[in-house]
Every structure is written in C-alpha cells, then in structure tokens.
Tab-separated table of C-alpha atoms in Angstrom:
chain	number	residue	atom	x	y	z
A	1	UNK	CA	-20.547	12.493	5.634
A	2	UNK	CA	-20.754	9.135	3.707
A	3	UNK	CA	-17.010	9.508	3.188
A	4	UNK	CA	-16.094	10.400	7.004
A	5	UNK	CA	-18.643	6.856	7.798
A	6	UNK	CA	-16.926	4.964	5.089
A	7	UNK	CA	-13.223	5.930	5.929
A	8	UNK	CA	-13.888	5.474	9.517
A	9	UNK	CA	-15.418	2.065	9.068
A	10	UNK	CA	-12.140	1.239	6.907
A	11	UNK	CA	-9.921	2.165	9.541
A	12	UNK	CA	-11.964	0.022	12.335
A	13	UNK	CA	-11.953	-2.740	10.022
A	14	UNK	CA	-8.170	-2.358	8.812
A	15	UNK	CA	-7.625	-1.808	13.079
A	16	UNK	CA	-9.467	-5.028	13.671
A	17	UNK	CA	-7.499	-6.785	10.657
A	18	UNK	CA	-4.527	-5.266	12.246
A	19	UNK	CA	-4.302	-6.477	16.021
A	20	UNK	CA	-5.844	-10.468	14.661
A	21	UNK	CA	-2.165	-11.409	13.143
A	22	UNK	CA	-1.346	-15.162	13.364
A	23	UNK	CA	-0.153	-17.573	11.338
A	24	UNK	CA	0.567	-21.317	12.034
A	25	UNK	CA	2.502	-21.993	8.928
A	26	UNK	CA	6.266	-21.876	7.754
A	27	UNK	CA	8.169	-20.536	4.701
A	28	UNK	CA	9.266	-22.463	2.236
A	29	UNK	CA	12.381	-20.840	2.341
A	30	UNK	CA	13.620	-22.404	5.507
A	31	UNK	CA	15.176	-19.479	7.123
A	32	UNK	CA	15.804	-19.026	10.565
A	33	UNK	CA	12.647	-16.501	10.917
A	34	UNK	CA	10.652	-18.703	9.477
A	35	UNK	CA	11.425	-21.827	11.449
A	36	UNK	CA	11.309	-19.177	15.131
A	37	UNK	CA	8.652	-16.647	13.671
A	38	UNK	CA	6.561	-17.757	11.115
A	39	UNK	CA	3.898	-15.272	11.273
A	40	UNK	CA	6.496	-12.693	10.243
A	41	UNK	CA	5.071	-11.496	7.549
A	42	UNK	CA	2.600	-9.202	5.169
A	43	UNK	CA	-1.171	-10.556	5.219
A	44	UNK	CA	-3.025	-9.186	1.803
A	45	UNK	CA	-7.062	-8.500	2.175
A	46	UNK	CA	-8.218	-10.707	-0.818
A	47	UNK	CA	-12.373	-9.753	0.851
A	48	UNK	CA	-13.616	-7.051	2.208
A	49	UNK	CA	-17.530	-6.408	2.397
A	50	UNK	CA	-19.911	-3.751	4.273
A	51	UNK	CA	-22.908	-5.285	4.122
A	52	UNK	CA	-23.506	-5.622	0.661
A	53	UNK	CA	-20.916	-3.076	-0.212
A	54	UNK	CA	-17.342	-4.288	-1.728
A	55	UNK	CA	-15.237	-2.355	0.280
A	56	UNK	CA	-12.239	-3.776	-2.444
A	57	UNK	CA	-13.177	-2.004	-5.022
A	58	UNK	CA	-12.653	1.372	-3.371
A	59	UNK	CA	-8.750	0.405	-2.467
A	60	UNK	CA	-6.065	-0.429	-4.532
A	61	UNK	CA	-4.979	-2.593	-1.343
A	62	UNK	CA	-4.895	-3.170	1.781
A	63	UNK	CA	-2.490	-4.948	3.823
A	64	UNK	CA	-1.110	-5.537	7.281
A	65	UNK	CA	2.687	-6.268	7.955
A	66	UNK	CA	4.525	-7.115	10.895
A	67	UNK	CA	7.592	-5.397	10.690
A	68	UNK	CA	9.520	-7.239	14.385
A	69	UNK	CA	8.879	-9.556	16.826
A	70	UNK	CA	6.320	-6.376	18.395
A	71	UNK	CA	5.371	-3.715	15.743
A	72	UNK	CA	3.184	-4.162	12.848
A	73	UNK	CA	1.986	-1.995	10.371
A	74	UNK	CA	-1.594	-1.183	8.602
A	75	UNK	CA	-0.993	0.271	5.320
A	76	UNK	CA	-4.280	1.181	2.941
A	77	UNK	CA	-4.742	3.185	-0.686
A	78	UNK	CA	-8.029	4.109	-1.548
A	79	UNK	CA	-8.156	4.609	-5.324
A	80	UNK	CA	-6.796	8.082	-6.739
A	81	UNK	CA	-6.088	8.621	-3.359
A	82	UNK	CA	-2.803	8.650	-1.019
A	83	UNK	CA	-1.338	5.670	0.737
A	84	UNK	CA	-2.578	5.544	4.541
A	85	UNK	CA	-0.835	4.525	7.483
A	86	UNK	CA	-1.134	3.051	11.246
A	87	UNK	CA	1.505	1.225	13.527
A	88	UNK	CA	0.268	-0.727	16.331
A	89	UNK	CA	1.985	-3.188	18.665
A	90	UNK	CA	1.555	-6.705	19.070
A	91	UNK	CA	2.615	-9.444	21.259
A	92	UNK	CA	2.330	-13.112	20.562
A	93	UNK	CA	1.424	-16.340	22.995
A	94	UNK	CA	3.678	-19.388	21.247
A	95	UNK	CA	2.204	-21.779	23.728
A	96	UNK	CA	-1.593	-20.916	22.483
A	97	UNK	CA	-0.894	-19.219	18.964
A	98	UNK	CA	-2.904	-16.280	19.737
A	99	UNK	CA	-1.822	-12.834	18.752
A	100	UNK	CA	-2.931	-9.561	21.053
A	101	UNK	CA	-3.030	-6.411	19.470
A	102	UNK	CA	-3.606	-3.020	20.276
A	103	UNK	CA	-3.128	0.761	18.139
A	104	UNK	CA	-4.666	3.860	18.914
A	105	UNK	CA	-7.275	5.385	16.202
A	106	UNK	CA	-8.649	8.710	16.440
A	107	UNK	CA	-7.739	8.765	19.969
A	108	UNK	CA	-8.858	5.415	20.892
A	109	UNK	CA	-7.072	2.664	21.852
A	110	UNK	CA	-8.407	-1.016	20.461
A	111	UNK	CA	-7.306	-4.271	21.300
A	112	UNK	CA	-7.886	-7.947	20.306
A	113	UNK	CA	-6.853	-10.911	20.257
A	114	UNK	CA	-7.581	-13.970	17.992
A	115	UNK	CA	-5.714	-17.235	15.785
A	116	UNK	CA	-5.362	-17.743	11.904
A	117	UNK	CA	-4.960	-21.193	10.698
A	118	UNK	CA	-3.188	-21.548	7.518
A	119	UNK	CA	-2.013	-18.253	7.075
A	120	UNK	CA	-5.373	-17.145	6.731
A	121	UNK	CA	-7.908	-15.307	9.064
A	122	UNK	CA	-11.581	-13.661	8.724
A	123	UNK	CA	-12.464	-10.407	10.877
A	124	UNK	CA	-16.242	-9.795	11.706
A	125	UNK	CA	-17.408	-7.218	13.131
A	126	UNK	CA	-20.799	-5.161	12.989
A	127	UNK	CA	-20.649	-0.949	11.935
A	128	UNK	CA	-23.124	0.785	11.997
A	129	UNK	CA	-25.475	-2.327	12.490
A	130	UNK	CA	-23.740	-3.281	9.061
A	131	UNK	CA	-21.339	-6.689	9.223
A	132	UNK	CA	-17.747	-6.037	8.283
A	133	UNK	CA	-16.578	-9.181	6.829
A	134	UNK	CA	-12.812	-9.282	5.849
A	135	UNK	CA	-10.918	-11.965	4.664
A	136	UNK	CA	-6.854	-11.951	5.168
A	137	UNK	CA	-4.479	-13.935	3.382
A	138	UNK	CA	-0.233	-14.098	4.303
A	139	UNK	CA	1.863	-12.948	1.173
C-alpha cells in the first residue's frame, strides 16, 4: 500500500511538474528554435520532497521534455526499477508566458497552468495533507 501511495503521489507530482513548462530564457546556441521557442526543451528535477521524505533518492531521475510546439513528455526511473512514461499536451500563451497543460492519469484528466522564470520553476502541491515540493531546472 505504501508503494501504490508513494507511486501515485510521484505520478501527481511528475503530472503537476509536467503541465507547469515555461521558460523565459534562450540558448546559447542561437538557433532558430531557440530564438522562436525557447522553452523547447528537457527540465531535470534537481528537488523533490514529501514532507520530510526525499522523493530523489528513490529515482534515478526524473525529467519532463517537450518534444513540439504541443506534446511533452514525463519520463521517471525509480531505482532498480523500469523507466516510466506519460505524454501530455501543452499549449503556450507568448503574449503572457504561461504554459497550460493537461494529460490523463489513471483515468483522470489534470490541467494547469503556471510561468518559470529563468528556466526554472517550483511545483507545490499538498498529498495526502503532505506538501509536494519540487524544484525543476531546464537542461
């Protein structure tokens, strides 16, 4: 049972992680994605806590791509364990630099919407009157 609560909390968080994509900040590289979409990109999970649980040290990683300019990708390893994955769309407001997101989970359907600055955003959320803290960084 701890396993099914701790796997399903993963997913919600990895979900929430998922549909918050935004970045306001361009490649070094100077290539025409990213100078038109900058956000393109894979976002690593550098913290994850569960209350006072490191949620980290359970995964080998967890990360979040966009793969085009409307599907992205949650991809997860739990240690000695097989790689995990969820697609998801997502749609993003250039005027506002808000990303909307939205993937379907065990039969239900989650969306959000929310801004990084810097490459760089923090999900919070509250499971199972725990706080889910997770911090995103852009590769």
């Amino acid at each position: 049972m701890k396993r099914k609560v701790l796997l399903i909390s993963v997913i919600i968080m990895i979900f929430s992680a998922f549909i918050t994509m935004s970045a306001c900040t361009l490649s070094a590289e100077g290539s025409i994605k990213a100078i038109t979409k900058p956000y393109m990109a894979e976002y690593e999970c550098i913290e994850a806590r569960l209350g006072n649980n490191n949620l980290l040290e359970k995964y080998d990683y967890i990360i979040i791509s966009l793969l085009d300019k409307d599907t992205m990708e949650v991809s997860f390893k739990p240690k000695n364990s097989d790689k995990k994955t969820f697609k998801g769309n997502y749609k993003v407001n250039t005027e506002t630099r808000e990303f909307t997101g939205e993937v379907g989970i065990l039969g239900a359907s989650f969306k959000e919407t929310v801004k990084i600055e810097k490459g760089e955003f923090i999900i919070t959320k509250n499971i199972l009157s725990m706080p889910l803290i997770m911090k995103f960084k852009m590769k």
